[in-house]
Short mmCIF file of C-alpha atoms in Angstrom, two decimals:
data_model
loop_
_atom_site.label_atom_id
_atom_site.label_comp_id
_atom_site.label_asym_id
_atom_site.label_seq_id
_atom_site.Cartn_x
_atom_site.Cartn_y
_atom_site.Cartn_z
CA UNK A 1 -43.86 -18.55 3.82
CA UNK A 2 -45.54 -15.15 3.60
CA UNK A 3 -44.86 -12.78 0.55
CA UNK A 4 -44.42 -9.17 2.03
CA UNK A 5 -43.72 -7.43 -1.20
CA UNK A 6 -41.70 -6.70 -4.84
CA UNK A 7 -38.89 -4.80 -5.23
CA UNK A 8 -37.64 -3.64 -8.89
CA UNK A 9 -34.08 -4.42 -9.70
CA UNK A 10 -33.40 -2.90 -13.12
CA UNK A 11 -29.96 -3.69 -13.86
CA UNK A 12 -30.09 -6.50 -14.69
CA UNK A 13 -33.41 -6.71 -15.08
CA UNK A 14 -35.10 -8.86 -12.05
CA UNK A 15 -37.45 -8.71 -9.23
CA UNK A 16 -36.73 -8.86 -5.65
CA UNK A 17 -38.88 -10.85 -3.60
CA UNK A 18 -38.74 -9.98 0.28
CA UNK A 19 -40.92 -12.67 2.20
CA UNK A 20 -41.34 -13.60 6.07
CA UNK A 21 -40.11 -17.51 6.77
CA UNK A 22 -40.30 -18.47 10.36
CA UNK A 23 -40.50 -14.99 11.53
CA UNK A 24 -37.29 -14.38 10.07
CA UNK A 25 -37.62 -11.50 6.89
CA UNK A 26 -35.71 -13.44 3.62
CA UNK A 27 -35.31 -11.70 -0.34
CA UNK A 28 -34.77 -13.88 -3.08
CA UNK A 29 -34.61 -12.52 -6.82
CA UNK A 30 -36.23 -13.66 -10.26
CA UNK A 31 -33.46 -12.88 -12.42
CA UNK A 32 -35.33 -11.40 -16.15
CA UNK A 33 -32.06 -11.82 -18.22
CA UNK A 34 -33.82 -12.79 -21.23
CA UNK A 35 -36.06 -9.65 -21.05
CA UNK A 36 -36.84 -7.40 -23.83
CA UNK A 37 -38.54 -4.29 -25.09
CA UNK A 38 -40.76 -6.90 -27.49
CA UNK A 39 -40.97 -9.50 -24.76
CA UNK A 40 -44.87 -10.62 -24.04
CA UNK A 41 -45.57 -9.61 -20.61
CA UNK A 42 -48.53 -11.89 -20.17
CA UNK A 43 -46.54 -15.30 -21.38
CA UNK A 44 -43.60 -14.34 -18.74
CA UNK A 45 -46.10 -13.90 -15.73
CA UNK A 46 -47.73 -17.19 -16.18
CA UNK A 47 -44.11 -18.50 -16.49
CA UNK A 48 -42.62 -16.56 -13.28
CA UNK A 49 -46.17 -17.96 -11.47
CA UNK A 50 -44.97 -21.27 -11.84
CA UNK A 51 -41.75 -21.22 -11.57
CA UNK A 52 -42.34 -19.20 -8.22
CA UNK A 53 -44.80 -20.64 -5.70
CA UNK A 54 -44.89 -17.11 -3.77
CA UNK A 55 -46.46 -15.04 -6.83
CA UNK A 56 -50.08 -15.99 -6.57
CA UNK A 57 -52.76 -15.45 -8.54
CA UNK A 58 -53.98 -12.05 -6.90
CA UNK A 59 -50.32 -10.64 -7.53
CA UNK A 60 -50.44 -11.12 -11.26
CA UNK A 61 -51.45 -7.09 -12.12
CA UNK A 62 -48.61 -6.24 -9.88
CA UNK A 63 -45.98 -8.39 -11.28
CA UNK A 64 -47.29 -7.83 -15.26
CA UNK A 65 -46.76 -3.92 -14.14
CA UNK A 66 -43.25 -4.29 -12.48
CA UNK A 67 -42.35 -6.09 -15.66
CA UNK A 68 -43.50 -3.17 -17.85
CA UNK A 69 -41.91 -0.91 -15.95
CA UNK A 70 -38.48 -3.34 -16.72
CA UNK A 71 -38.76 -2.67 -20.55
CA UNK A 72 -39.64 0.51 -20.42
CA UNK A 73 -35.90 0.88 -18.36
CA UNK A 74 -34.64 -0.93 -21.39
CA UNK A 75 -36.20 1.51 -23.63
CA UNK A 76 -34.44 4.99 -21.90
CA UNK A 77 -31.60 6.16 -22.97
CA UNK A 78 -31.60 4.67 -26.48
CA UNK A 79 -30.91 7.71 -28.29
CA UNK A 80 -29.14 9.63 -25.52
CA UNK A 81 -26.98 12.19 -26.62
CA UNK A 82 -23.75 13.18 -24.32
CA UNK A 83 -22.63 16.95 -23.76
CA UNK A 84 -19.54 18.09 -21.68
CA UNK A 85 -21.01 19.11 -18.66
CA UNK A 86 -18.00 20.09 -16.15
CA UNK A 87 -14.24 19.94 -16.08
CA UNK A 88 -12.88 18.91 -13.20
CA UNK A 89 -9.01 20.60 -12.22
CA UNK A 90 -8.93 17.76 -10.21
CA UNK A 91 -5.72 17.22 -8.88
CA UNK A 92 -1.80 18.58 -8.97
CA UNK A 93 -0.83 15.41 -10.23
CA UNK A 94 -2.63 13.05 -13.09
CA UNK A 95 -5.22 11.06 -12.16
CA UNK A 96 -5.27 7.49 -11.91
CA UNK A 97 -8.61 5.83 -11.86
CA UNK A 98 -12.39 7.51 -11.74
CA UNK A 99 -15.22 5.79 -10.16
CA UNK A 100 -19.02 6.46 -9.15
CA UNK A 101 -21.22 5.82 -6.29
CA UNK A 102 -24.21 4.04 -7.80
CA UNK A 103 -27.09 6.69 -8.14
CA UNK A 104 -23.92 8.64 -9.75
CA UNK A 105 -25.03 11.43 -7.00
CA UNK A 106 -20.96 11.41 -6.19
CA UNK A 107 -17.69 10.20 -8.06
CA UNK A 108 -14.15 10.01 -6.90
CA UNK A 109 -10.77 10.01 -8.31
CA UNK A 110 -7.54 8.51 -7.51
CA UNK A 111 -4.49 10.56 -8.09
CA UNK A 112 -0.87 10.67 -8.40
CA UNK A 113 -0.59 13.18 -5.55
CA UNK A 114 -1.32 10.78 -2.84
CA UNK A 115 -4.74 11.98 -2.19
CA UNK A 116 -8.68 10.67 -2.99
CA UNK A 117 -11.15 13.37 -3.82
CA UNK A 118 -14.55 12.82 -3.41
CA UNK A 119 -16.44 14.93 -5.78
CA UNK A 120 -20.84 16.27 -6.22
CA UNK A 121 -21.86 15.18 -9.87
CA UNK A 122 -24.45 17.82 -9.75
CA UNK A 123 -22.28 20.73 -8.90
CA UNK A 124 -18.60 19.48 -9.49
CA UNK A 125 -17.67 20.74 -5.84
CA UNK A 126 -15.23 18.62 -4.12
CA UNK A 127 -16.63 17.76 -1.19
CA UNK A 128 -14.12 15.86 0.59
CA UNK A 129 -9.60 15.30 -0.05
CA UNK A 130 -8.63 12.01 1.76
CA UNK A 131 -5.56 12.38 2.74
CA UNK A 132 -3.09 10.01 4.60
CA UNK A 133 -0.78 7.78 1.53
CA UNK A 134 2.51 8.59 1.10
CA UNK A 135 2.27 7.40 -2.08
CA UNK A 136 0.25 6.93 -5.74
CA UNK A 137 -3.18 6.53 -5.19
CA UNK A 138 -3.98 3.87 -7.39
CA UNK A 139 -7.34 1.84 -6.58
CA UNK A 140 -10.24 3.46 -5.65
CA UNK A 141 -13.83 1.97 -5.11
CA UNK A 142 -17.61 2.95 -3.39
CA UNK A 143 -18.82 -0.16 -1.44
CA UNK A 144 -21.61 0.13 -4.21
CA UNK A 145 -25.03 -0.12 -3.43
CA UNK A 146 -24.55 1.16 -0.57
CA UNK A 147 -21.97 4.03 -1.27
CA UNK A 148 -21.91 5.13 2.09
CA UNK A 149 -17.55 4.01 2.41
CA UNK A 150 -14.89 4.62 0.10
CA UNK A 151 -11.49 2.04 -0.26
CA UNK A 152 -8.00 3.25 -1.44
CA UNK A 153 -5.41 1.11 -2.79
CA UNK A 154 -1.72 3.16 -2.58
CA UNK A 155 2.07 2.22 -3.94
CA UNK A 156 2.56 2.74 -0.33
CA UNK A 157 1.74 -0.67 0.00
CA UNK A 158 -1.39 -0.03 2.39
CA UNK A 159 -5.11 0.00 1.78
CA UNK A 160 -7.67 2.54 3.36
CA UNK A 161 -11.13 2.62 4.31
CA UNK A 162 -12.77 5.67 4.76
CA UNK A 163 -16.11 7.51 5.23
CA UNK A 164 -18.12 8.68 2.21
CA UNK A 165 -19.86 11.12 4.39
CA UNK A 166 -17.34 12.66 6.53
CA UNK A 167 -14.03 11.66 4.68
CA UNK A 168 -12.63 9.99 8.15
CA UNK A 169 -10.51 6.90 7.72
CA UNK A 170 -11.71 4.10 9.57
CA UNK A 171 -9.27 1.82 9.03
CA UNK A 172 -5.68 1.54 7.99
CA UNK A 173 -5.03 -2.25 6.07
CA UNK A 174 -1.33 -2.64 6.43
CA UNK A 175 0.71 -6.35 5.35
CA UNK A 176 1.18 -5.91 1.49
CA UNK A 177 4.60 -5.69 1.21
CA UNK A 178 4.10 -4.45 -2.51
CA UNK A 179 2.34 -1.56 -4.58
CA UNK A 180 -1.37 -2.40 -3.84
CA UNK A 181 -3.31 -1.94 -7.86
CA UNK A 182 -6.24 -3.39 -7.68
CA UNK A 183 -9.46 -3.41 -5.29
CA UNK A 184 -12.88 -4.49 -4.40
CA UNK A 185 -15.67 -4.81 -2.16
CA UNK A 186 -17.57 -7.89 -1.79
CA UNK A 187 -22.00 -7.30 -2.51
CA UNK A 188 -22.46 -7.27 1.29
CA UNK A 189 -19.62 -4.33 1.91
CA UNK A 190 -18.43 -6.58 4.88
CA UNK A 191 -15.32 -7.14 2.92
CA UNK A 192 -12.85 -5.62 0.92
CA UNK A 193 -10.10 -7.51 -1.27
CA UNK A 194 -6.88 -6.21 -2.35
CA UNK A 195 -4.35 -7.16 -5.01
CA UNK A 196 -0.88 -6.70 -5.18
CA UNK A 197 2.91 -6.12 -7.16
CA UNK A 198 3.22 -8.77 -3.82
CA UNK A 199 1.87 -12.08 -5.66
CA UNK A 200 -0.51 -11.87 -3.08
CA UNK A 201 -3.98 -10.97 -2.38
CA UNK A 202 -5.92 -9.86 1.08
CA UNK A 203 -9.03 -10.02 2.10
CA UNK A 204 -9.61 -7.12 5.28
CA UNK A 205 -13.03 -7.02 7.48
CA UNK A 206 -14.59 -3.58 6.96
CA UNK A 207 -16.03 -3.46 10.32
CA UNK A 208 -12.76 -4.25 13.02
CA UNK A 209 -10.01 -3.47 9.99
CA UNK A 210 -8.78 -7.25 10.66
CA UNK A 211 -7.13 -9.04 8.02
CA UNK A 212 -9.32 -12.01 7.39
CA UNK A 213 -6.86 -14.04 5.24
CA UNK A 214 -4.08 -13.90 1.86
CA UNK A 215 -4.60 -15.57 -1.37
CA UNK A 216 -1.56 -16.82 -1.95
CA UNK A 217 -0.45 -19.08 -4.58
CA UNK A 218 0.23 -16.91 -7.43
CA UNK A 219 3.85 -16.45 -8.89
CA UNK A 220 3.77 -12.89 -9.94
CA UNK A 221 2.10 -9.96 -9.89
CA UNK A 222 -1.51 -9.54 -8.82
CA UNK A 223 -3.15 -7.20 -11.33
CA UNK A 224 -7.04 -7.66 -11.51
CA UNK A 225 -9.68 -9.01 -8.96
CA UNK A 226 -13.13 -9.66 -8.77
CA UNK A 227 -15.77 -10.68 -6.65
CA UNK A 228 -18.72 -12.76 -7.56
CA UNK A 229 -22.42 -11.42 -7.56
CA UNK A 230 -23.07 -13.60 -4.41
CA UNK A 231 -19.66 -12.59 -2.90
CA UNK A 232 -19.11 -16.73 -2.47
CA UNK A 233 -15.86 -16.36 -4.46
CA UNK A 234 -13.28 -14.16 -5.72
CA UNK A 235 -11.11 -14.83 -9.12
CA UNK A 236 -7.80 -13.11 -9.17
CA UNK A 237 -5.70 -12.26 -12.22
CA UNK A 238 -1.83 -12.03 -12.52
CA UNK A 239 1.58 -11.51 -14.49
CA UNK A 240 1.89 -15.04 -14.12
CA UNK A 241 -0.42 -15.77 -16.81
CA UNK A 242 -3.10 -17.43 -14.31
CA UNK A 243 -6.22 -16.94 -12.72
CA UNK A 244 -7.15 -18.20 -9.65
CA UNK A 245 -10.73 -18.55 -8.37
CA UNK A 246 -10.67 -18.20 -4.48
CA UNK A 247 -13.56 -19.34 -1.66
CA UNK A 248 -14.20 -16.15 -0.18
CA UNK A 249 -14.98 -17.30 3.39
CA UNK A 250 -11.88 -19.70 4.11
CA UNK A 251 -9.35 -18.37 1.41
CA UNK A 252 -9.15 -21.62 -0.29
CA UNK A 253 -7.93 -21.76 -3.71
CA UNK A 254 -11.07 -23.54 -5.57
CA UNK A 255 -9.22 -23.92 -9.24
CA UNK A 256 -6.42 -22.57 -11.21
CA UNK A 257 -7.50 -21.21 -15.09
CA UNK A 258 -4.34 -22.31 -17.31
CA UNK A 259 -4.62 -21.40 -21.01
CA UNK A 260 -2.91 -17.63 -21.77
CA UNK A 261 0.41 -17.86 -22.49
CA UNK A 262 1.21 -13.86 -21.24
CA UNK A 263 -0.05 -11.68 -18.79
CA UNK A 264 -3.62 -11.28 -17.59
CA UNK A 265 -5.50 -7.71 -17.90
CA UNK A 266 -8.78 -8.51 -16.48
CA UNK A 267 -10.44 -11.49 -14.97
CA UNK A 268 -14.16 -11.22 -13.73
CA UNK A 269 -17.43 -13.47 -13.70
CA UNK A 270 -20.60 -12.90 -15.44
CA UNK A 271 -23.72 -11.58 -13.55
CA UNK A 272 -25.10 -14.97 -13.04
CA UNK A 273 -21.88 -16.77 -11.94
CA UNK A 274 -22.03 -19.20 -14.43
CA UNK A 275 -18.85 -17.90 -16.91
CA UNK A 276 -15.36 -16.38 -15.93
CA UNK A 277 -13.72 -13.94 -18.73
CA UNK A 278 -10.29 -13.42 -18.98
CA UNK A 279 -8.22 -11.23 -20.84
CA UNK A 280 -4.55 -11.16 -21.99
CA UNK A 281 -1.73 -9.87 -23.27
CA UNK A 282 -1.92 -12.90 -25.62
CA UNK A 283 -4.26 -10.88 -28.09
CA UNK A 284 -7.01 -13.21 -27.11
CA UNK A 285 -9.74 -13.40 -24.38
CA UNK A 286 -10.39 -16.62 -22.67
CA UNK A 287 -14.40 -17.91 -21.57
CA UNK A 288 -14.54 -20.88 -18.59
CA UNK A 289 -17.20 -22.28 -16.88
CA UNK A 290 -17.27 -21.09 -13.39
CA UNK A 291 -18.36 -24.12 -12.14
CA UNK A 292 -15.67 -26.59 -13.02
CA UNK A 293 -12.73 -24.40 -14.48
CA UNK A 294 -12.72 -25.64 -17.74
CA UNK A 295 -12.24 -23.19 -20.80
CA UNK A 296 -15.27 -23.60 -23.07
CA UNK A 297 -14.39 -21.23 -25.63
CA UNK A 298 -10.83 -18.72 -26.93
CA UNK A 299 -12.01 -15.16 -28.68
CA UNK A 300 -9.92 -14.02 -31.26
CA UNK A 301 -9.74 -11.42 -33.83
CA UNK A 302 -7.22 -8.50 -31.86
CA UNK A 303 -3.74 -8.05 -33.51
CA UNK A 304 -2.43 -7.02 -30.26
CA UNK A 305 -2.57 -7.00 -26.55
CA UNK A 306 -6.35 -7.34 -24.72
CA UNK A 307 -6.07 -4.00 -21.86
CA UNK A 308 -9.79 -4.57 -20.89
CA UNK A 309 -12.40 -6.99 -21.44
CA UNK A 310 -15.74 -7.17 -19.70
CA UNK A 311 -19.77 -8.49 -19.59
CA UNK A 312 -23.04 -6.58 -20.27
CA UNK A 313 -24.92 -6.52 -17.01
CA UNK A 314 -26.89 -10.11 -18.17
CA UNK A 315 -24.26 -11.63 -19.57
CA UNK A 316 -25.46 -11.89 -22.51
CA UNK A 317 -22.59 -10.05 -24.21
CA UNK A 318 -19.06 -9.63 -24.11
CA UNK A 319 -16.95 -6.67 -25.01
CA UNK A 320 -12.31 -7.00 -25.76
CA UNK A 321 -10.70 -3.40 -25.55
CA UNK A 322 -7.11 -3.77 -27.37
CA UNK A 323 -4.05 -1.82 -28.28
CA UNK A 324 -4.58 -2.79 -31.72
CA UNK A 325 -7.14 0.34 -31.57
CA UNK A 326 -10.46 -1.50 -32.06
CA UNK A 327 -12.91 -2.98 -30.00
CA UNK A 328 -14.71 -6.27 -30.63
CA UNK A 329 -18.61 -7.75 -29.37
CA UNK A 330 -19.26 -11.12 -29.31
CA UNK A 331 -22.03 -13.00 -28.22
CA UNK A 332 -21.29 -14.94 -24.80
CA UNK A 333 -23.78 -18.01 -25.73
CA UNK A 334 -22.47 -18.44 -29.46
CA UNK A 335 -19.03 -17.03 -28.97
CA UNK A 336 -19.21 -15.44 -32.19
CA UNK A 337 -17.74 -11.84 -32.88
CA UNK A 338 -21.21 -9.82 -33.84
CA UNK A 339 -19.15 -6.71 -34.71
CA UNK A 340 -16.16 -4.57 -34.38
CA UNK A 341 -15.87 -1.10 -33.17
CA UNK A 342 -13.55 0.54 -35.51
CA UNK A 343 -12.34 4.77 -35.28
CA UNK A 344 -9.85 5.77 -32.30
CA UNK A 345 -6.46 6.36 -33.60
CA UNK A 346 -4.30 5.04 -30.23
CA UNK A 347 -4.85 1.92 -27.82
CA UNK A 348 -8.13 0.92 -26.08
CA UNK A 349 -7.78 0.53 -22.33
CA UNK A 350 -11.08 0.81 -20.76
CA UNK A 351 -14.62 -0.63 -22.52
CA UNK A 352 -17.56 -0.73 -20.66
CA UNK A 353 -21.44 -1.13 -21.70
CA UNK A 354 -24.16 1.14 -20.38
CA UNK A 355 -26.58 -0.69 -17.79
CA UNK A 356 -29.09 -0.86 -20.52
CA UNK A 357 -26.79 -3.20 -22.45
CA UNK A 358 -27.08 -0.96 -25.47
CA UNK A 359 -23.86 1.23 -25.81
CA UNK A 360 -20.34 0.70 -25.42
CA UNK A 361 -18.18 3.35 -23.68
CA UNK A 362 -14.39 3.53 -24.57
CA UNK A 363 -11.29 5.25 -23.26
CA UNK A 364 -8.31 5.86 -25.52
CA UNK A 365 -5.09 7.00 -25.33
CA UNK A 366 -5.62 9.35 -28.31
CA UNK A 367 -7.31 11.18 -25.64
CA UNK A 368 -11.28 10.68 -26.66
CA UNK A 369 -13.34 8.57 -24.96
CA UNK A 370 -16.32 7.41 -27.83
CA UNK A 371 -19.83 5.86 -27.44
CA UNK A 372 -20.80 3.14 -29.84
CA UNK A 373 -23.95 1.38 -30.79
CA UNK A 374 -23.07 -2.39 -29.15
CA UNK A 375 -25.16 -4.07 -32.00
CA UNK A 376 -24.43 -2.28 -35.18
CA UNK A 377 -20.62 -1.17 -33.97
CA UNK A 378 -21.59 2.31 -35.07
CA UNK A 379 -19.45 5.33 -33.35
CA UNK A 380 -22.41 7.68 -32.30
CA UNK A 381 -20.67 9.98 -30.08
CA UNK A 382 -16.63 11.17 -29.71
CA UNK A 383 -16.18 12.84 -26.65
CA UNK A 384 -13.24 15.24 -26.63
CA UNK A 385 -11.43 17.95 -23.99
CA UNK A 386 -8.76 15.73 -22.42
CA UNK A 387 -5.24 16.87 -23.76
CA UNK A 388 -3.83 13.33 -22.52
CA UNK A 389 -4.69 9.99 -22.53
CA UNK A 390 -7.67 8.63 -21.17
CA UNK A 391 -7.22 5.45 -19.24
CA UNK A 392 -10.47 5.26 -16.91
CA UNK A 393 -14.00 6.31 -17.93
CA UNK A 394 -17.38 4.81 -16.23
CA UNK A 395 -21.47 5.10 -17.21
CA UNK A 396 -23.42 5.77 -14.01
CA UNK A 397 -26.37 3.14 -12.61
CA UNK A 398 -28.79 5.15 -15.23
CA UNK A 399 -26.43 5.55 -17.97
CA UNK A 400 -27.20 9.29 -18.36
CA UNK A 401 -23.86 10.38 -17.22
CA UNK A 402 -20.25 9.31 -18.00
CA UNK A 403 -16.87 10.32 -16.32
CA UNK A 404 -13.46 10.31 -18.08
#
């Protein structure tokens, strides 16, 4: 084995290793969860050199420097202070979801109008209308890194895929026989899952448009789904108060999570696969370990429903988004609440943390969207314009930039 270089992966923190095995070219990552602005460098390069056998001695300067240049990623943004910067007439209709490619270069939005526009960040021209549903556009998604194709999940019970670049659909998924509301692409963008009002859930090739198989198993509605960091498995969250964790290749239903006793909002897996969270309209969020399907710990705390719930990009923390109005932290390894975020006057129902870990972002239907301090719980920012309630709002890759 033959060490060809180091790539940087900031969020989270890692490097990528690409090396030559048998004249075949292979990458394999050193995850850097633990990694901090006060982490010593030198004590974590003697540990990554023997934990690794492909670092070598003559590579420590390199690797000590693509460390440093890790923390000082953790360090940006800190104090970052958010101004409005455009205002989008987007569409005719309201919108339904906003999303952004990952260098947050582009965005797109989903609208009641039966269209997708895909937008410049810089300049706020539209650069591209897909057109083609007869229905709400409801699901939207970039096949993120990549960003280069663009899926659309309708009420008219179909599923497109379609060119970033030129805004041409390649492909048109038809066999729901339900509103399609939720979406995703697996890591490798050769697949793209789609949930449905059907009970069911698809999985669709990107390449031929073929449907590769359907989840099914579920005895209501299909409302949240997620792919794995490896893309090995897909979890799947309904109105039947279940998740389901799915084998991504064959279809096969791996395990069943039963513990909520009402609806599931969100269902997804921490960065390094090891944890599922779940979130309900039980007022509670669930944790499980990924591996075996057993629930390791219940947060509490919310007075009322759970409408989003998700992980910081190690995993390190968790962050509940309620109707109650509040927002809660807790720490994934102690399962403790560490604080509460405390200040919109309407329901929560989108949280998510900048890639630095750092800052919360929420959406509220008291139309502000607010930045908080994830440690302290302090409200740092409340940004306002909307006349309406805000039900989707995203940080980009760098966290500089956030769409409501």
């Amino acid at each position: 084995m033959k060490l060809k270089s180091l790539l940087l992966r900031y969020y989270p923190p890692g490097i990528m290793l690409e090396y030559e095995k048998s004249g075949e070219l292979k990458t394999r990552s050193i995850d850097l969860l633990e990694l901090s602005p006060s982490t010593d460098v030198s004590a974590l390069v003697e540990e990554i050199k023997r934990a690794e056998p492909l670092i070598t001695a003559s590579r420590t300067e390199q690797v000590s420097l693509l460390v440093q240049r890790l923390q000082e990623k953790l360090r940006e943004n800190s104090n970052h202070s958010f101004y409005l910067f455009k205002v989008l007439r987007a569409h005719i209709l309201p919108l339904t979801n906003v999303a952004l490619n990952k260098s947050g270069s582009c965005f797109i939005t989903g609208s009641y109008d039966r269209t997708c526009k895909l937008w410049d960040t810089a300049s706020g021209e539209e650069l591209h209308t897909l057109e083609g549903h007869r229905n709400v556009v409801y699901a939207i998604a970039f096949n993120n890194p990549y960003g280069d194709k663009i899926a659309t999940g309708s009420f008219d019970k179909t599923c497109k895929l379609w060119s970033a670049e030129t805004g041409k659909c390649y492909h048109t998924f038809r066999g729901h026989t339900a509103e399609i509301v939720c979406l995703s692409f697996n890591p490798q963008s050769t697949l793209v899952a789609t949930g449905s009002m059907d009970t069911t859930a698809k999985l669709w090739n990107t390449e031929d448009g073929e449907e590769m198989c359907t989840l099914t198993g579920h005895l209501a509605e299909i409302i949240s789904l997620a792919f794995d960091t490896s893309g090995n498995r897909i979890i799947t969250g309904s109105f039947d108060h279940t998740v389901a964790v799915w084998d991504a290749s064959t279809g096969r239903k791996v395990f069943t999570l039963i513990g909520h006793c009402a609806e599931i909002s969100s269902a997804l897996f921490s960065w390094d696969c090891s944890l599922i969270l779940t979130g309900s309209m039980d007022k509670t969020c669930m944790l499980w370990d990924a591996t075996n399907g057993k629930c390791v710990a219940t947060l509490t705390g919310h007075d009322d429903e759970i409408l989003d719930s998700c992980f910081d990009y190690t995993g390190k923390l968790i962050a509940t988004a309620s109707a109650d109005g509040t927002a809660r932290v807790y720490c994934a390894a102690t399962r403790k609440c560490i604080t509460k975020l405390e200040g919109h006057e309407g329901e929560i129902s989108k949280i998510s943390f900048n890639p630095q870990g750092n800052r919360l972002l929420t959406g509220s239907s008291d139309k502000t969207a607010r930045i908080w301090d994830a440690q302290t719980g302090q409200c740092l920012q409340v940004l306002e314009g909307h006349t309406d309630e805000i039900f989707s709002c995203a940080f980009n890759y760098k966290g500089n930039i956030v769409i409501t």
